[in-house]
PDB file of N, CA and C in Angstrom:
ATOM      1  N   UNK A   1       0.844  -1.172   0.000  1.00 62.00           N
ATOM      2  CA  UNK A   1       0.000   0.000   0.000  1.00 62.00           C
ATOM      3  C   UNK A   1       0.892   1.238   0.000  1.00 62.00           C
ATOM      4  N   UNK A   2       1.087   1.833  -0.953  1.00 69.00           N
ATOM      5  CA  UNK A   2       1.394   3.276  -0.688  1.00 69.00           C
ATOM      6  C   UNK A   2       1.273   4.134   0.318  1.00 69.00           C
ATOM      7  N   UNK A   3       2.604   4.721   0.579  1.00 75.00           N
ATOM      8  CA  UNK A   3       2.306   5.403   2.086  1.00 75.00           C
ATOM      9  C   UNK A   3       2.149   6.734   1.335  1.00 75.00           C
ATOM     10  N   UNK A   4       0.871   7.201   2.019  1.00 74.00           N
ATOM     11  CA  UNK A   4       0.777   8.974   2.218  1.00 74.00           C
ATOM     12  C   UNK A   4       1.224   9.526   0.662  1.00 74.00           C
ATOM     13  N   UNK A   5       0.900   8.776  -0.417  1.00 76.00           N
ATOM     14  CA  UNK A   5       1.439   9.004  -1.685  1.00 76.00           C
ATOM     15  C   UNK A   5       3.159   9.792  -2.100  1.00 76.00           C
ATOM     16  N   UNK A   6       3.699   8.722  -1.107  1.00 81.00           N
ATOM     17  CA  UNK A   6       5.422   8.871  -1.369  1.00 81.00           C
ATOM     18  C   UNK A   6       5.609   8.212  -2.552  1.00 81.00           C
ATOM     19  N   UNK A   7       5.603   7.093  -3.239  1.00 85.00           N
ATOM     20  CA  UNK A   7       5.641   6.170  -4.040  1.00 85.00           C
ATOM     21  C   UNK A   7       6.702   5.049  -3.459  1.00 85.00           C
ATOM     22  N   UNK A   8       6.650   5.116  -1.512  1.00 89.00           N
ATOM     23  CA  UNK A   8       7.028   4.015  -1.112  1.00 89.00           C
ATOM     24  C   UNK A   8       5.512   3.016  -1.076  1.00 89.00           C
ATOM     25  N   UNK A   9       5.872   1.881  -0.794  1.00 91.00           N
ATOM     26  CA  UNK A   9       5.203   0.944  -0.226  1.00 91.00           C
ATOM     27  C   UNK A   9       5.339  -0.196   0.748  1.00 91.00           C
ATOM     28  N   UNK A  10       4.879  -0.022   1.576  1.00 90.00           N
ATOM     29  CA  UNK A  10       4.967  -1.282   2.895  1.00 90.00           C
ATOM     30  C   UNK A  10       4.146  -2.121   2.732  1.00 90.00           C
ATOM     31  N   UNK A  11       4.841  -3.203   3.463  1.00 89.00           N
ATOM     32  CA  UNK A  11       4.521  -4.957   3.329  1.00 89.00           C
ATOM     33  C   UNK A  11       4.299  -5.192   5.228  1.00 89.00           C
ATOM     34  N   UNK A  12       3.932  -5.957   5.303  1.00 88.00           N
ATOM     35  CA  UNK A  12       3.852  -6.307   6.804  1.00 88.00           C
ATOM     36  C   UNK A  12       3.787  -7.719   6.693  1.00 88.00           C
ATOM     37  N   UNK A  13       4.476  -8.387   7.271  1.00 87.00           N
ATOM     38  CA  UNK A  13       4.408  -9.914   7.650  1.00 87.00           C
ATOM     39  C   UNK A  13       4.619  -9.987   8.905  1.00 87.00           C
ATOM     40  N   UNK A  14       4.087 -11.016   9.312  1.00 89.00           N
ATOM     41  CA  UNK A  14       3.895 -11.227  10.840  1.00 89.00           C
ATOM     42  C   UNK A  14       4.363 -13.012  10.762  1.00 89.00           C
ATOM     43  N   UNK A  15       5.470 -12.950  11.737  1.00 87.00           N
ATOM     44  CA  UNK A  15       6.338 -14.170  11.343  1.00 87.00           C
ATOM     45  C   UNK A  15       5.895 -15.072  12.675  1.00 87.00           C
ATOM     46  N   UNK A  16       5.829 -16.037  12.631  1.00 88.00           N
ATOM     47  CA  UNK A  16       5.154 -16.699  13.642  1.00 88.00           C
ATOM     48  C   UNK A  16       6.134 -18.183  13.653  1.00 88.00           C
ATOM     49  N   UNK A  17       5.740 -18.766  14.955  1.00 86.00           N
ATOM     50  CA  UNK A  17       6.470 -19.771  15.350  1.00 86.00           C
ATOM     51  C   UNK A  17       6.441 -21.433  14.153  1.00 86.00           C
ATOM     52  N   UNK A  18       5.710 -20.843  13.928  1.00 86.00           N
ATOM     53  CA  UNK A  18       5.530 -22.134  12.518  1.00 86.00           C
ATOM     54  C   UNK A  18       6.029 -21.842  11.314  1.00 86.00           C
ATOM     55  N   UNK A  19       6.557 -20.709  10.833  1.00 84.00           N
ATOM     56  CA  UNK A  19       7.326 -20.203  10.319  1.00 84.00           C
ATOM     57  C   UNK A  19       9.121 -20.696  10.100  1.00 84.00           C
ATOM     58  N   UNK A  20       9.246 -21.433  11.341  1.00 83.00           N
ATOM     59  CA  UNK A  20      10.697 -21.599  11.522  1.00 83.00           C
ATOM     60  C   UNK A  20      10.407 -23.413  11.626  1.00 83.00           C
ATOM     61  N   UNK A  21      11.815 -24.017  11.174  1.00 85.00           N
ATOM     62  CA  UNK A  21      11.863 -25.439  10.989  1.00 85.00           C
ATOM     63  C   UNK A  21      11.251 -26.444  12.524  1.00 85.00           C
ATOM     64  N   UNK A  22      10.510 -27.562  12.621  1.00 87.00           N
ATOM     65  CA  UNK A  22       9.984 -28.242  13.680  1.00 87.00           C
ATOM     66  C   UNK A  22      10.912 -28.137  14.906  1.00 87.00           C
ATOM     67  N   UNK A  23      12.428 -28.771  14.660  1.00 85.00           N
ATOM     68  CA  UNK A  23      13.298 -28.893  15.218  1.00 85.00           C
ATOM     69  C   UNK A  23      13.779 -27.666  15.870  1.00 85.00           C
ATOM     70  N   UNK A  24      13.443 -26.435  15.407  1.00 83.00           N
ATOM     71  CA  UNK A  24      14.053 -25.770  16.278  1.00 83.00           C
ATOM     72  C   UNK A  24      13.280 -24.820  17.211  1.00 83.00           C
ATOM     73  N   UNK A  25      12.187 -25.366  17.790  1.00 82.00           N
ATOM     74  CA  UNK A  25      11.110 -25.452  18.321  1.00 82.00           C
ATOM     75  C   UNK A  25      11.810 -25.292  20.238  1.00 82.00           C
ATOM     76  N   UNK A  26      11.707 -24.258  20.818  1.00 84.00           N
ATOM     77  CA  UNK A  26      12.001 -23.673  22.158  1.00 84.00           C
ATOM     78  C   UNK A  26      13.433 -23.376  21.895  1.00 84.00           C
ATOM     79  N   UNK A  27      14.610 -22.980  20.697  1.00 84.00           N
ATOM     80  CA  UNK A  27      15.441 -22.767  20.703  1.00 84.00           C
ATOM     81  C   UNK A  27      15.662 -21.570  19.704  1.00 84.00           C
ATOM     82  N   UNK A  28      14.476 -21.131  19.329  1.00 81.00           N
ATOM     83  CA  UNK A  28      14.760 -19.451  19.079  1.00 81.00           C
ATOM     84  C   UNK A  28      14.536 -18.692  19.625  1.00 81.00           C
ATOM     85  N   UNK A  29      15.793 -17.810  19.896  1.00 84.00           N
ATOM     86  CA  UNK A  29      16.013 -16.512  21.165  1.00 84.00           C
ATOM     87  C   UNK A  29      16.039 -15.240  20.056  1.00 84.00           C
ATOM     88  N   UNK A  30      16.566 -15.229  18.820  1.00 82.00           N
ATOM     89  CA  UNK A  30      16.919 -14.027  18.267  1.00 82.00           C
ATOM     90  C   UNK A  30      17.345 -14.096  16.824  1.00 82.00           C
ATOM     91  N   UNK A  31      16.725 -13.267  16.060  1.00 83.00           N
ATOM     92  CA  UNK A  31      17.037 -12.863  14.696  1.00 83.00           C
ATOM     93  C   UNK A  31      18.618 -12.152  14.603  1.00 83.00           C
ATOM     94  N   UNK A  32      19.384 -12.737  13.561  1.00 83.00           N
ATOM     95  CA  UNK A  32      20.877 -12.559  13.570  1.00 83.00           C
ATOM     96  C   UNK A  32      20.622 -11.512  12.340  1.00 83.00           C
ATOM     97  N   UNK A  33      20.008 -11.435  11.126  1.00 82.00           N
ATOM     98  CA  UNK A  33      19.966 -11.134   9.744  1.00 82.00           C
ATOM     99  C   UNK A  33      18.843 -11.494   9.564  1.00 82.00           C
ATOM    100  N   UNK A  34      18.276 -11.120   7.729  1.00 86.00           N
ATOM    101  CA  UNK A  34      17.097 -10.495   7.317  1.00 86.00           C
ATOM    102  C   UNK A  34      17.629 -10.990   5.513  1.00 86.00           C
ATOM    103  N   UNK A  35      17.497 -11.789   4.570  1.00 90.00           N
ATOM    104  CA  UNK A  35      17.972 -11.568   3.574  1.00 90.00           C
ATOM    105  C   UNK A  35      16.881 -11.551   2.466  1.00 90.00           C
ATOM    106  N   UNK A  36      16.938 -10.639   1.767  1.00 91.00           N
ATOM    107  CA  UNK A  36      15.122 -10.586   0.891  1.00 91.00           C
ATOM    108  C   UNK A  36      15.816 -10.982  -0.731  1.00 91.00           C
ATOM    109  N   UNK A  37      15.031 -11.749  -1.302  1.00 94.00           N
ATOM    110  CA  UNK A  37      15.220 -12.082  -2.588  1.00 94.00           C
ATOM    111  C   UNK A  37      14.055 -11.258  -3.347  1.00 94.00           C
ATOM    112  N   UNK A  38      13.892 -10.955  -4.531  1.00 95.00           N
ATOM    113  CA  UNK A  38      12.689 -10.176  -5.325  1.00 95.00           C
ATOM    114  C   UNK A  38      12.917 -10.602  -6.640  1.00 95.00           C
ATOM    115  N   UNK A  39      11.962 -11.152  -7.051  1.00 96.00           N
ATOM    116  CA  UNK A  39      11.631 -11.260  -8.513  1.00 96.00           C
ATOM    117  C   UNK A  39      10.756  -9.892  -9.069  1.00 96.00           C
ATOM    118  N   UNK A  40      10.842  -9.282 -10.131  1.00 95.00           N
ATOM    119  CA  UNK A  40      10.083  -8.230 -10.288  1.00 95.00           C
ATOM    120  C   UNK A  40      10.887  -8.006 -11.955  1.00 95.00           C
ATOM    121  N   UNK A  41       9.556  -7.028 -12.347  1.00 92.00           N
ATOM    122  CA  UNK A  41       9.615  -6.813 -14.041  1.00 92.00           C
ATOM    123  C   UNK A  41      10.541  -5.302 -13.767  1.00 92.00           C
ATOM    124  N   UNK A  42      10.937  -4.633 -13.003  1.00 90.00           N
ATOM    125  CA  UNK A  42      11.667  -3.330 -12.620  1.00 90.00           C
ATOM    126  C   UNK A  42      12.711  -3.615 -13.739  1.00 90.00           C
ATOM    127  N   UNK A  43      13.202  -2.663 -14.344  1.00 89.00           N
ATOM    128  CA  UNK A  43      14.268  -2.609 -15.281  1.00 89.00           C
ATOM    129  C   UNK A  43      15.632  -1.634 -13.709  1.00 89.00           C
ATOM    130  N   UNK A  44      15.081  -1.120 -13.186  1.00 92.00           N
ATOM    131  CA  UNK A  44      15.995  -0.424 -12.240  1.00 92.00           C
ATOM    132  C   UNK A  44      16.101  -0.677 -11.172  1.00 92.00           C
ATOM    133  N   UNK A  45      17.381  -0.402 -10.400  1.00 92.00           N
ATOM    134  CA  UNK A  45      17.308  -1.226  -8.764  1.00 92.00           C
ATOM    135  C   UNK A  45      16.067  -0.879  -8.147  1.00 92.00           C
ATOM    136  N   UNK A  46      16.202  -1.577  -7.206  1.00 94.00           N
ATOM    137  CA  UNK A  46      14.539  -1.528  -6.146  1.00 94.00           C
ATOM    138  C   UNK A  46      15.100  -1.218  -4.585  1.00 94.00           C
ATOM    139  N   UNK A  47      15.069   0.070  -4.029  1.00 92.00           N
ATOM    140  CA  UNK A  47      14.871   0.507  -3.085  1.00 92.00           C
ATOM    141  C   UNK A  47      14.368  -0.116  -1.782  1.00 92.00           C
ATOM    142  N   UNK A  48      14.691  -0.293  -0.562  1.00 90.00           N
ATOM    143  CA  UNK A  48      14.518  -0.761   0.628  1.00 90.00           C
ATOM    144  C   UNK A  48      14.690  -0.051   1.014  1.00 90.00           C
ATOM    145  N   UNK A  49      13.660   0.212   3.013  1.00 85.00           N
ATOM    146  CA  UNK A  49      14.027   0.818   3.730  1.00 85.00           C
ATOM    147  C   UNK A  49      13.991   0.527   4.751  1.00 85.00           C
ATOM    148  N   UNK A  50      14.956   0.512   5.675  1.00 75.00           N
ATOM    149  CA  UNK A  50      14.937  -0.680   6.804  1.00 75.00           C
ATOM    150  C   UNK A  50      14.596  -0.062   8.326  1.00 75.00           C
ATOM    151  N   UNK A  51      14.940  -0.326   8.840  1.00 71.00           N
ATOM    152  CA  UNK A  51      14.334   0.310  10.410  1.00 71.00           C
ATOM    153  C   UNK A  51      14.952   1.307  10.672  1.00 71.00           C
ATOM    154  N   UNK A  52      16.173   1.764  10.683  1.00 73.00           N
ATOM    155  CA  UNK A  52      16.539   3.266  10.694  1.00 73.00           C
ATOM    156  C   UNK A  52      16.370   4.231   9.799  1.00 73.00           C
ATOM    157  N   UNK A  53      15.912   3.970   9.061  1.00 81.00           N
ATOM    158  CA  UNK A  53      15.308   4.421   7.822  1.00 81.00           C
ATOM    159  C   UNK A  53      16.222   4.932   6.818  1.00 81.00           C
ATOM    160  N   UNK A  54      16.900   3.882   6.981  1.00 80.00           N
ATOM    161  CA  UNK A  54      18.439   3.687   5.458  1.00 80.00           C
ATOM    162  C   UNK A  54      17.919   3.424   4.471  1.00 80.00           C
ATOM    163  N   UNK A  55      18.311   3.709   3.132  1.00 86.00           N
ATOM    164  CA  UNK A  55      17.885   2.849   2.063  1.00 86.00           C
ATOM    165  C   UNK A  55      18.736   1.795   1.610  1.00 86.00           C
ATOM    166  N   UNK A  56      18.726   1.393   1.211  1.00 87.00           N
ATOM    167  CA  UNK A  56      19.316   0.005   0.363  1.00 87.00           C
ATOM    168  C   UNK A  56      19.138   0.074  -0.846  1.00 87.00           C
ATOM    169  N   UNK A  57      19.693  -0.361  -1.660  1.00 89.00           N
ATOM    170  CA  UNK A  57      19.328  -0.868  -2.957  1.00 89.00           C
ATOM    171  C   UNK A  57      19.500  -2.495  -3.346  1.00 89.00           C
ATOM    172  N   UNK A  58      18.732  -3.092  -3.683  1.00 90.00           N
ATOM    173  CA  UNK A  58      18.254  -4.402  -4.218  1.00 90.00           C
ATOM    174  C   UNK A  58      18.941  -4.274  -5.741  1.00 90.00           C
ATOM    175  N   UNK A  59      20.198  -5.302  -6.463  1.00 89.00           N
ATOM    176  CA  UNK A  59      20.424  -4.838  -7.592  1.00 89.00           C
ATOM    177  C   UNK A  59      20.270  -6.416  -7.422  1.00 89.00           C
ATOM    178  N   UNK A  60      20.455  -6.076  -9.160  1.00 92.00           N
ATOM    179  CA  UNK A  60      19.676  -7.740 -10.068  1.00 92.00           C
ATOM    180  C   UNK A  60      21.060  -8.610 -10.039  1.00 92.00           C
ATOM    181  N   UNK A  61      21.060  -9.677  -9.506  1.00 93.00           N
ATOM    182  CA  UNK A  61      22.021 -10.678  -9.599  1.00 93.00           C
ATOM    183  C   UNK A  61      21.608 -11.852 -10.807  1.00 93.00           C
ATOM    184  N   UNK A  62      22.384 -11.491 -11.773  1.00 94.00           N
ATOM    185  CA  UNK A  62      22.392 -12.777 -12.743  1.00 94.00           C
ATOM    186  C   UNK A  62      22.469 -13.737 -12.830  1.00 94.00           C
ATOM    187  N   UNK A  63      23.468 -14.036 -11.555  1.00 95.00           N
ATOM    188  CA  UNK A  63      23.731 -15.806 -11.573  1.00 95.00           C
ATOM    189  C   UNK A  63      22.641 -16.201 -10.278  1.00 95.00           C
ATOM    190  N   UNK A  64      21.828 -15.998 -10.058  1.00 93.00           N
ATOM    191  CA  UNK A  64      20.618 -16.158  -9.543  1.00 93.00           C
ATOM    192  C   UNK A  64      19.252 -15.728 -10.668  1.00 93.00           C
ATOM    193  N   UNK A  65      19.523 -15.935 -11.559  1.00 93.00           N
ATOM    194  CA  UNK A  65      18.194 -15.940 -12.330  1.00 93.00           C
ATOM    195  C   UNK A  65      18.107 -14.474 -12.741  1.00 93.00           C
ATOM    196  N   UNK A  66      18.595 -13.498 -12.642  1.00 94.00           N
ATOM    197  CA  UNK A  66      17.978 -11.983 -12.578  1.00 94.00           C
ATOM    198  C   UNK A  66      17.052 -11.774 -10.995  1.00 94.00           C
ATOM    199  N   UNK A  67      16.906 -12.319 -10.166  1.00 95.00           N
ATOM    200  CA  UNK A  67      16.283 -11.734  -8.475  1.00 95.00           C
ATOM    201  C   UNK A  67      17.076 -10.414  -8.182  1.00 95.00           C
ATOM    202  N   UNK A  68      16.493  -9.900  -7.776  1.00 94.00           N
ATOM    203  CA  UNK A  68      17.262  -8.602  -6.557  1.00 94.00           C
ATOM    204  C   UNK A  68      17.374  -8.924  -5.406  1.00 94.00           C
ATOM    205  N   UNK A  69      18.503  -8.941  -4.769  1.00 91.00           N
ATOM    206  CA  UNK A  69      18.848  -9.249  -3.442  1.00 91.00           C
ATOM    207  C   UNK A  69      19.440  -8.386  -2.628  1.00 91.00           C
ATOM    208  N   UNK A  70      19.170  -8.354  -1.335  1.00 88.00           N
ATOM    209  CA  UNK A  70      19.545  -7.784  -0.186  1.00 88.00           C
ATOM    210  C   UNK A  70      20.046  -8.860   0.600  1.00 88.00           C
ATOM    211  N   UNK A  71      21.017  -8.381   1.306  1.00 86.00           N
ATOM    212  CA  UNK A  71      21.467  -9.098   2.670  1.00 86.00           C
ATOM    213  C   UNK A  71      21.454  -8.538   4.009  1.00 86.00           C
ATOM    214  N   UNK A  72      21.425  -9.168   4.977  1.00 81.00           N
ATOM    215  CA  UNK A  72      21.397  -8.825   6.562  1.00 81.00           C
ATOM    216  C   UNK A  72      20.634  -7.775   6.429  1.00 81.00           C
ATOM    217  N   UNK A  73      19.737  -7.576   5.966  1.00 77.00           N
ATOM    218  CA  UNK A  73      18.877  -6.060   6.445  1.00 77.00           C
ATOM    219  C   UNK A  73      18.065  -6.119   7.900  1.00 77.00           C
ATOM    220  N   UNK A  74      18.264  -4.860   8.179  1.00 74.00           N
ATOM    221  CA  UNK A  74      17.739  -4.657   9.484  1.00 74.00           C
ATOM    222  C   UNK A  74      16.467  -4.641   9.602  1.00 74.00           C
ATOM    223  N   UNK A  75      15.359  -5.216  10.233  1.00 71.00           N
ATOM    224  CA  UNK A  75      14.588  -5.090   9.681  1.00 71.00           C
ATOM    225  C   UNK A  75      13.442  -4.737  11.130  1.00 71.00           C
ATOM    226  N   UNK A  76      14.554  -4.624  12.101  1.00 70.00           N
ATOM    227  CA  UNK A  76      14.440  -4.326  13.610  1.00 70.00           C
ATOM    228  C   UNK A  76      13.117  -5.422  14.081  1.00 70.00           C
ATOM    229  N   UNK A  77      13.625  -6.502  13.660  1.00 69.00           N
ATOM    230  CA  UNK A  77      12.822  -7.815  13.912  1.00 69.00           C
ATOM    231  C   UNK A  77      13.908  -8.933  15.194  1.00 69.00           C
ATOM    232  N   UNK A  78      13.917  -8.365  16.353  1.00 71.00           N
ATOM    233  CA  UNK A  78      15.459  -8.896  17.254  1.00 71.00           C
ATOM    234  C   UNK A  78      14.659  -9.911  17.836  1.00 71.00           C
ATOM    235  N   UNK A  79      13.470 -10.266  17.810  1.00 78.00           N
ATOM    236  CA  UNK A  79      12.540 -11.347  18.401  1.00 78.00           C
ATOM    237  C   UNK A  79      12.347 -12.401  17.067  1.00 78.00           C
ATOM    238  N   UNK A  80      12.517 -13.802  17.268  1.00 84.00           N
ATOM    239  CA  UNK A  80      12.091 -14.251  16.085  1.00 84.00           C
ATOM    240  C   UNK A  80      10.782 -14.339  15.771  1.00 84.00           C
ATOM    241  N   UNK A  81       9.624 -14.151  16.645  1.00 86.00           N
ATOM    242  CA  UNK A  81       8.272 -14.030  16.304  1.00 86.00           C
ATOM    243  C   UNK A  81       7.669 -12.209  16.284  1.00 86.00           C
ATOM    244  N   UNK A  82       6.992 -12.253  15.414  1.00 84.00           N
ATOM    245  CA  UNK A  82       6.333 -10.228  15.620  1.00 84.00           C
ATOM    246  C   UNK A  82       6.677 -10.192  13.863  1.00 84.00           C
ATOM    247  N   UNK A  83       6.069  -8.751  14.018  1.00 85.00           N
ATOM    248  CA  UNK A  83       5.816  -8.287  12.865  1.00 85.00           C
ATOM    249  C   UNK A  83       6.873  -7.845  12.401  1.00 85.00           C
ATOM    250  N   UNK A  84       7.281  -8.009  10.731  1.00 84.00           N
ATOM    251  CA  UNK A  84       8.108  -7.318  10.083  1.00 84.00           C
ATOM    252  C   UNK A  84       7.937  -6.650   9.329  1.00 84.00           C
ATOM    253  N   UNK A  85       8.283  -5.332   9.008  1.00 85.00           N
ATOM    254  CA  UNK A  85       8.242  -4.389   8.152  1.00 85.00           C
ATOM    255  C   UNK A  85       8.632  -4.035   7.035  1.00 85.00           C
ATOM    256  N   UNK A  86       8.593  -4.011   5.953  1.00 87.00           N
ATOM    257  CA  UNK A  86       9.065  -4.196   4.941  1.00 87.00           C
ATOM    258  C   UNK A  86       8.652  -2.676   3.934  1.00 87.00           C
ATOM    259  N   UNK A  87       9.608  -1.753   3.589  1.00 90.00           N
ATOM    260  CA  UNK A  87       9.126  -0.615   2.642  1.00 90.00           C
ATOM    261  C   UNK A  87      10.049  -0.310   0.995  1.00 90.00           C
ATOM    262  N   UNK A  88       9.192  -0.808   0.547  1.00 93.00           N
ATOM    263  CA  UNK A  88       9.894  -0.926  -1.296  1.00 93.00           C
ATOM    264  C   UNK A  88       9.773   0.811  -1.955  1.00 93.00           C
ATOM    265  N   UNK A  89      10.352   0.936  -2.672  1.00 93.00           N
ATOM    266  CA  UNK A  89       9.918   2.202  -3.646  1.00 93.00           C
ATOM    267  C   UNK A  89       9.023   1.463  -4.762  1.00 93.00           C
ATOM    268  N   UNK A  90       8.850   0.579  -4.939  1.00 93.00           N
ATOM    269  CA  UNK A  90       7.897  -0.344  -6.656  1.00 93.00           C
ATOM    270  C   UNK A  90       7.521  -1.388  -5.793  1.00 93.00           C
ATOM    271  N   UNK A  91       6.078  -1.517  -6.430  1.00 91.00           N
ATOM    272  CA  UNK A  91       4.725  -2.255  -6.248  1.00 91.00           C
ATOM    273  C   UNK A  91       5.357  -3.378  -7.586  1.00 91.00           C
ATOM    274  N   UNK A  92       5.800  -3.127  -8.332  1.00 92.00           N
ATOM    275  CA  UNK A  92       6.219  -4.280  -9.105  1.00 92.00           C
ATOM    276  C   UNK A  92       6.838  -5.253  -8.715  1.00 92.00           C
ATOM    277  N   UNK A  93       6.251  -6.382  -7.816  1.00 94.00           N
ATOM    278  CA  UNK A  93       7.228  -7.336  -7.191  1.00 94.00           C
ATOM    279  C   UNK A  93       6.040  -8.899  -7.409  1.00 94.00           C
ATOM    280  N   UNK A  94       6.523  -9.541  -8.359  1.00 95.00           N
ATOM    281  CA  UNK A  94       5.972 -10.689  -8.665  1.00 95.00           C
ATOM    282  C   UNK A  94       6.224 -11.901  -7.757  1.00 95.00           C
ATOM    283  N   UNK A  95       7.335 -11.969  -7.232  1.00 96.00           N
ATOM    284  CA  UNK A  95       7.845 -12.815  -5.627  1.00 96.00           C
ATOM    285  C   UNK A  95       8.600 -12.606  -4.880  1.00 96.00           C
ATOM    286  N   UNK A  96       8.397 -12.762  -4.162  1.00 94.00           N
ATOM    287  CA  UNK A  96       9.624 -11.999  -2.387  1.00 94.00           C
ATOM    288  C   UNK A  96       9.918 -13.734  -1.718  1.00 94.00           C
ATOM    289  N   UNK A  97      10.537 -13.835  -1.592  1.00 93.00           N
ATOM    290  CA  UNK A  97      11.353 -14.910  -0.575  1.00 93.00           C
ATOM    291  C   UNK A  97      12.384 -13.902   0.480  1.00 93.00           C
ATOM    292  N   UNK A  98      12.118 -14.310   1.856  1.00 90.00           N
ATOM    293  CA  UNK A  98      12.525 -13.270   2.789  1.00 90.00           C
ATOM    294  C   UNK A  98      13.488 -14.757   3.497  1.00 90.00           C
ATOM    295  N   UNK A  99      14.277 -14.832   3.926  1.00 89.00           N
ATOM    296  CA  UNK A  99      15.758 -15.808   4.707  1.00 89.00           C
ATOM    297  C   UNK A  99      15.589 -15.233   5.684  1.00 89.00           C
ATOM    298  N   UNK A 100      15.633 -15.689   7.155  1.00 87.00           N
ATOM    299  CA  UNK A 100      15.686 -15.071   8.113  1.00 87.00           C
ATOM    300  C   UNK A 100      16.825 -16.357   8.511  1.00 87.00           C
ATOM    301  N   UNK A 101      17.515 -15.496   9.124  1.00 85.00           N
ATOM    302  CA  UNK A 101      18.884 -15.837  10.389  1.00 85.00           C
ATOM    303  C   UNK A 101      18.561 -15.895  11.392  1.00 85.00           C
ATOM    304  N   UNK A 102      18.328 -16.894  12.187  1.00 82.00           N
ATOM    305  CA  UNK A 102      18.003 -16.715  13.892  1.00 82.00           C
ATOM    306  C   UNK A 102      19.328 -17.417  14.981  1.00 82.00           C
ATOM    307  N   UNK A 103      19.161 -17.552  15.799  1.00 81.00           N
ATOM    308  CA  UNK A 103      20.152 -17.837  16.716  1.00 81.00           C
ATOM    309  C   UNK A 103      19.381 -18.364  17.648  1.00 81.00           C
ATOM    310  N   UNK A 104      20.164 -19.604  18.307  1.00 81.00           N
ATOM    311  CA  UNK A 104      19.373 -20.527  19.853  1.00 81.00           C
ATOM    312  C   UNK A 104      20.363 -19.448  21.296  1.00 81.00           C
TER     313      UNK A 104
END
């Protein structure tokens, strides 16, 4: 949804305990990293904005198919369960795969 007609847009996911593999079930204490993959028709990098309100840029990696990737973004998600925030500059995003890093 477009914020306040910036031509950002936020995502909200709300990451929950089933979210993370069976096994590691009473042994997540904390999110280490944040890594977002994006498929999208964008001819130009794709903008992130993370909890301090940095931007990023998402550039197209080739030897991954053409995806845009980010790494370790902050995404001020230090609990492995709760909501995450997510703010793009382009609504053009055909798939997101989000990696989360946690720690026991």
């Amino acid at each position: 949804q477009d914020i306040d007609g910036s031509g950002y847009y936020e995502l909200i996911l709300n990451l929950r305990q089933e979210h993370y593999p069976f096994w590691s079930q009473g042994r997540l204490k904390s999110v280490t990293g944040v890594d977002i993959l994006i498929r999208s028709t964008e001819d130009k990098d794709i903008t992130i904005v993370d909890t301090n309100n940095q931007t990023k840029s998402l550039k197209r990696d080739e030897t991954l198919g053409g995806l845009f990737i980010v790494k370790r973004l902050d995404v001020g998600l230090h609990e492995p369960v709760g909501e995450m925030k997510l703010i793009f500059d382009t609504k053009e995003i055909k798939d997101l795969w989000v990696a989360v890093t946690w720690s026991s």
